[in-house]
Every structure is written in C-alpha cells, then in structure tokens.
Amino acid sequence: MKGLFITLEGGDGAGKSTQIRNIESFFTERGFVVVHTREPGGTPIGEKLREILLDKNNKEMDPVAEMLIYAASRAQHVAEVIRPAIEEGKVVICDRFTDSSIAYQGYGRGLGDMVSEVNARATGGLEPDITFWLDIDPETGKERAKQVGEPDRLELEKMDFHYRFYEGYKAMAMEHPGRIKRIDASMTPDEMKDAIYAHLERLCAKDQ
Ligand code: TYD
C-alpha cells in the first residue's frame, strides 16, 4: 500500500508544532506508522544545510544561492527519507515543503517561476496529498513568535518580506484548492485541530 504525504505551511507563530503533534496522533491512533520530519533538514546532510540557511551571520547570502540550498536539502530529503517512507506505506508528516520555497524565495525574494522549476527537479515531481496552510497575518504571527525564542535569519527580515510571502501563500491556496487547505490560525488550537481532523477524515475515506 502506498502511504500518505502531508505537509504543514505558514508563517511564524501559526502554531504548526501543536498541529503536527495532533496529526501524528490522528494517524497513530488509527494504526499507521508515522514519520515526522521537517525542512530545511530531515537528513544528516539537510541538517547541515539548515545550519547554513538559518545562521544569522550569513547576511550576505545571495537569494538564488539561498533558494538552491533549500532545494538541495529537499532533494536529499525526498530521496533519503520521504519517498522510501511513502513507498513503505507510512504516513509522512513534513513541517514545510516546496510551498515554503515558492512563498519565501519565489514571492518573498522575488525569484518567481524559477523556484517551482528547480523544485520540480529537486522533488522529482513529488507533491503532498494534502497541505495545511495555517493562516496567520504577519503582524500577529510576529507578536506570537516573539514569545517563543530567538528569531532565525529569515524571521529577522523586514515586515514587507513577511507580507510578500504571506501573499504567496494566499495565491497558492487559491491556485490549488484541492490540495492546500487553509486553516484559520486565529482559532484556538482545539478548533484548529477539529478543522484539520475533518479534512483528514475525508482524505482517509477517499483513500479506501
Ligand atoms: P524553522 O525554524 O523550521 O521555522 P518555523 O518554525 O517557522 O517553521 O525555520 C525555517 C525557516 O526557513 C523559516 O523562516 C522559513 C524558511 N524557509 C524558506 O525560506 N524556504 C523554504 O523552502 C523552507 C523549507 C523554509
């Protein structure tokens, strides 16, 4: 049996970690083997690339170089972890995937279509079965994220960068309504969980 590939997307402070734990419970309670992973990272090589990408001292990083390093981490991740797990019938839950690159590098840095072209190569065309976009407006997200910890290199970007990638997520959600499910992150964590579970119930029913 083929497994499932589920991704979570959204800006800072949207509450992704809590919902990832909820999704994990949804599937383990139903007897599935779950692989929980993240980007950038998810493999030993990817975790090294992650350090480079998020390092606050790498202020001079060129936007194209940045996009290619995210894509390099993703290519390794798909080959080493994601594709084999799906083929073994597991449920892969990934914190961020290609949509993050389209939002942050495509819209945020203004690299446009180049990002989807490079990523189609990096992933071999692999797309999630379902993506939850936890929608939080950039100002609220920033306030919430402040309470969590030190900002990384991307989080330190000016607010207009945050608004640009937010617009990217909005545009992608409109473009792919079948795959990308918008979850209003101004709801309570329990309300968000209920909304996500309703989508997962439908996905599982469809898959049988
Ligand atoms: P992370 O700590 O995983 O952020 P979060 O907790 O918000 O998910 O850091 C990942 C950062 O990298 C985040 O600011 C988003 C950014 N990013 C991109 O710019 N492009 C990408 O393709 C990915 C996967 C992440």
Short mmCIF file of C-alpha atoms and ligand atoms in Angstrom, two decimals:
data_model
loop_
_atom_site.label_atom_id
_atom_site.label_comp_id
_atom_site.label_asym_id
_atom_site.label_seq_id
_atom_site.Cartn_x
_atom_site.Cartn_y
_atom_site.Cartn_z
CA MET A 1 0.00 0.00 0.00
CA LYS A 2 1.16 3.50 -0.79
CA GLY A 3 1.42 5.82 2.18
CA LEU A 4 0.43 9.44 2.57
CA PHE A 5 2.39 12.66 2.37
CA ILE A 6 1.12 15.55 4.49
CA THR A 7 2.76 18.96 4.79
CA LEU A 8 2.25 21.97 7.04
CA GLU A 9 2.89 25.52 5.97
CA GLY A 10 2.61 29.00 7.43
CA GLY A 11 4.50 31.94 8.84
CA ASP A 12 5.95 32.38 12.31
CA GLY A 13 3.68 31.92 15.29
CA ALA A 14 0.97 29.98 13.44
CA GLY A 15 1.11 27.01 15.83
CA LYS A 16 2.46 24.39 13.41
CA SER A 17 4.19 22.24 16.05
CA THR A 18 0.99 21.69 18.07
CA GLN A 19 -0.97 20.73 14.97
CA ILE A 20 1.79 18.40 13.77
CA ARG A 21 1.50 16.54 17.09
CA ASN A 22 -2.28 16.35 16.61
CA ILE A 23 -1.94 14.97 13.08
CA GLU A 24 0.58 12.44 14.34
CA SER A 25 -1.94 11.26 16.98
CA PHE A 26 -4.70 11.06 14.38
CA PHE A 27 -2.71 8.52 12.38
CA THR A 28 -1.04 6.55 15.18
CA GLU A 29 -4.46 6.04 16.81
CA ARG A 30 -5.58 4.51 13.50
CA GLY A 31 -2.63 2.13 13.41
CA PHE A 32 -0.44 3.89 10.85
CA VAL A 33 3.32 4.21 11.10
CA VAL A 34 4.12 7.92 11.09
CA VAL A 35 7.33 9.63 10.05
CA HIS A 36 7.57 13.17 11.36
CA THR A 37 10.17 15.29 9.62
CA ARG A 38 10.99 18.89 8.72
CA GLU A 39 12.54 21.26 6.22
CA PRO A 40 15.09 22.54 5.82
CA GLY A 41 16.68 19.42 7.32
CA GLY A 42 15.33 15.93 7.88
CA THR A 43 18.58 14.15 6.90
CA PRO A 44 22.16 14.49 8.19
CA ILE A 45 23.12 16.45 5.04
CA GLY A 46 19.95 18.52 5.22
CA GLU A 47 20.55 19.42 8.87
CA LYS A 48 23.99 20.79 7.92
CA LEU A 49 22.40 22.86 5.16
CA ARG A 50 19.78 24.04 7.67
CA GLU A 51 22.52 25.47 9.88
CA ILE A 52 23.87 27.49 6.95
CA LEU A 53 20.39 28.69 5.94
CA LEU A 54 19.26 29.84 9.37
CA ASP A 55 22.58 31.26 10.62
CA LYS A 56 22.05 34.94 11.41
CA ASN A 57 25.66 35.69 10.45
CA ASN A 58 25.09 34.69 6.81
CA LYS A 59 23.75 38.15 5.97
CA GLU A 60 25.43 38.20 2.56
CA MET A 61 23.63 35.09 1.23
CA ASP A 62 22.56 35.59 -2.37
CA PRO A 63 18.80 34.92 -2.99
CA VAL A 64 19.49 32.38 -5.76
CA ALA A 65 22.08 30.61 -3.58
CA GLU A 66 19.52 30.55 -0.75
CA MET A 67 16.84 29.04 -3.00
CA LEU A 68 19.25 26.38 -4.28
CA ILE A 69 20.37 25.37 -0.78
CA TYR A 70 16.73 24.91 0.31
CA ALA A 71 16.21 22.84 -2.85
CA ALA A 72 19.37 20.80 -2.18
CA SER A 73 18.15 19.98 1.31
CA ARG A 74 14.78 18.99 -0.18
CA ALA A 75 16.27 16.76 -2.90
CA GLN A 76 18.24 14.82 -0.29
CA HIS A 77 15.19 14.61 1.97
CA VAL A 78 12.90 13.27 -0.76
CA ALA A 79 15.47 10.69 -1.90
CA GLU A 80 16.61 9.52 1.52
CA VAL A 81 13.50 9.79 3.70
CA ILE A 82 10.21 10.88 2.17
CA ARG A 83 9.89 8.76 -0.96
CA PRO A 84 11.08 5.49 0.67
CA ALA A 85 8.67 6.01 3.60
CA ILE A 86 5.69 6.63 1.31
CA GLU A 87 6.59 3.55 -0.70
CA GLU A 88 6.62 1.50 2.53
CA GLY A 89 3.04 2.65 3.24
CA LYS A 90 3.95 5.11 6.01
CA VAL A 91 2.37 8.48 6.71
CA VAL A 92 4.95 11.23 6.28
CA ILE A 93 4.19 14.50 8.07
CA CYS A 94 6.57 17.22 6.99
CA ASP A 95 6.93 20.63 8.61
CA ARG A 96 7.26 22.79 5.44
CA PHE A 97 7.98 21.66 1.86
CA THR A 98 8.11 23.18 -1.67
CA ASP A 99 5.31 25.68 -0.91
CA SER A 100 7.67 27.35 1.60
CA SER A 101 10.23 27.93 -1.15
CA ILE A 102 7.58 29.31 -3.51
CA ALA A 103 6.31 31.63 -0.76
CA TYR A 104 9.62 32.77 0.79
CA GLN A 105 12.03 32.62 -2.16
CA GLY A 106 9.53 33.00 -5.04
CA TYR A 107 7.33 35.75 -3.60
CA GLY A 108 9.46 36.95 -0.66
CA ARG A 109 12.74 37.29 -2.57
CA GLY A 110 11.04 37.87 -5.92
CA LEU A 111 12.59 34.88 -7.72
CA GLY A 112 9.28 33.91 -9.36
CA ASP A 113 8.84 30.81 -11.54
CA MET A 114 12.47 29.70 -11.26
CA VAL A 115 11.60 28.34 -7.82
CA SER A 116 8.95 25.88 -8.98
CA GLU A 117 11.14 24.79 -11.89
CA VAL A 118 14.14 24.00 -9.67
CA ASN A 119 11.94 22.33 -7.06
CA ALA A 120 10.21 20.11 -9.62
CA ARG A 121 13.72 18.73 -10.29
CA ALA A 122 14.59 18.51 -6.59
CA THR A 123 11.45 16.54 -5.71
CA GLY A 124 11.15 14.54 -8.93
CA GLY A 125 7.62 15.96 -9.10
CA LEU A 126 6.55 14.65 -5.69
CA GLU A 127 3.63 16.62 -4.28
CA PRO A 128 1.86 16.31 -0.94
CA ASP A 129 -1.52 14.53 -0.76
CA ILE A 130 -2.71 17.35 1.46
CA THR A 131 -1.18 20.57 2.77
CA PHE A 132 -2.43 22.54 5.75
CA TRP A 133 -1.71 26.24 5.50
CA LEU A 134 -2.04 27.72 8.96
CA ASP A 135 -3.10 31.22 8.06
CA ILE A 136 -1.96 33.93 10.46
CA ASP A 137 -1.49 37.55 9.47
CA PRO A 138 2.19 38.55 9.63
CA GLU A 139 1.80 41.11 12.46
CA THR A 140 0.00 38.73 14.81
CA GLY A 141 2.39 35.93 13.89
CA LYS A 142 5.39 38.09 14.72
CA GLU A 143 3.98 39.03 18.13
CA ARG A 144 3.29 35.37 18.94
CA ALA A 145 6.69 34.19 17.71
CA LYS A 146 8.48 36.74 19.93
CA GLN A 147 7.31 34.79 22.95
CA VAL A 148 8.83 31.54 21.66
CA GLY A 149 12.55 32.17 21.16
CA GLU A 150 15.37 33.75 19.21
CA PRO A 151 14.47 34.67 15.59
CA ASP A 152 16.43 32.97 12.78
CA ARG A 153 17.89 34.67 9.67
CA LEU A 154 14.58 34.59 7.75
CA GLU A 155 12.49 35.71 10.72
CA LEU A 156 14.74 38.77 11.07
CA GLU A 157 13.70 40.01 7.61
CA LYS A 158 11.73 43.27 7.45
CA MET A 159 7.93 43.17 7.62
CA ASP A 160 7.47 43.74 3.87
CA PHE A 161 9.23 40.40 3.23
CA HIS A 162 6.73 38.74 5.60
CA TYR A 163 3.81 40.35 3.78
CA ARG A 164 5.17 39.23 0.41
CA PHE A 165 5.46 35.57 1.40
CA TYR A 166 2.05 35.79 3.04
CA GLU A 167 0.61 36.93 -0.30
CA GLY A 168 2.38 33.95 -1.87
CA TYR A 169 0.61 31.51 0.43
CA LYS A 170 -2.72 33.18 -0.31
CA ALA A 171 -2.14 32.90 -4.06
CA MET A 172 -1.10 29.23 -3.82
CA ALA A 173 -4.15 28.36 -1.70
CA MET A 174 -6.37 29.90 -4.39
CA GLU A 175 -4.49 28.07 -7.13
CA HIS A 176 -4.56 24.61 -5.51
CA PRO A 177 -7.81 24.43 -3.51
CA GLY A 178 -7.91 20.62 -3.74
CA ARG A 179 -4.53 20.13 -2.07
CA ILE A 180 -3.98 23.21 0.11
CA LYS A 181 -6.44 23.57 2.99
CA ARG A 182 -6.47 26.94 4.71
CA ILE A 183 -6.78 26.71 8.47
CA ASP A 184 -7.58 29.96 10.26
CA ALA A 185 -4.81 30.21 12.86
CA SER A 186 -6.69 32.86 14.85
CA MET A 187 -8.86 29.97 16.14
CA THR A 188 -7.94 28.16 19.36
CA PRO A 189 -5.59 25.17 18.98
CA ASP A 190 -8.54 22.81 19.63
CA GLU A 191 -10.69 24.44 16.97
CA MET A 192 -7.79 24.19 14.53
CA LYS A 193 -7.38 20.52 15.40
CA ASP A 194 -11.10 19.88 14.70
CA ALA A 195 -10.85 21.61 11.31
CA ILE A 196 -7.76 19.58 10.40
CA TYR A 197 -9.28 16.29 11.58
CA ALA A 198 -12.36 16.89 9.41
CA HIS A 199 -10.11 17.18 6.35
CA LEU A 200 -8.13 14.08 7.37
CA GLU A 201 -11.32 12.03 7.84
CA ARG A 202 -12.34 12.95 4.30
CA LEU A 203 -8.88 12.17 2.93
CA CYS A 204 -8.84 8.73 4.59
CA ALA A 205 -12.37 7.93 3.38
CA LYS A 206 -11.32 8.86 -0.17
CA ASP A 207 -8.21 6.69 0.08
CA GLN A 208 -10.10 3.48 0.96
P1 TYD B 1 12.10 26.86 11.13
O1 TYD B 1 12.79 27.08 12.43
O2 TYD B 1 11.85 25.45 10.72
O3 TYD B 1 10.85 27.77 11.07
P2 TYD B 1 9.37 27.57 11.51
O4 TYD B 1 9.42 27.17 12.95
O5 TYD B 1 8.78 28.93 11.25
O6 TYD B 1 8.84 26.52 10.60
O7 TYD B 1 12.94 27.62 10.04
C1 TYD B 1 12.72 27.52 8.72
C2 TYD B 1 12.85 28.92 8.12
O8 TYD B 1 13.21 28.78 6.76
C3 TYD B 1 11.53 29.68 8.16
O9 TYD B 1 11.78 31.05 8.44
C4 TYD B 1 11.01 29.53 6.76
C5 TYD B 1 12.25 29.40 5.92
N1 TYD B 1 12.11 28.56 4.72
C6 TYD B 1 12.30 29.13 3.46
O10 TYD B 1 12.56 30.35 3.36
N2 TYD B 1 12.23 28.35 2.35
C7 TYD B 1 11.98 27.01 2.43
O11 TYD B 1 11.92 26.31 1.39
C8 TYD B 1 11.78 26.43 3.73
C9 TYD B 1 11.52 24.96 3.86
C10 TYD B 1 11.85 27.24 4.84
#
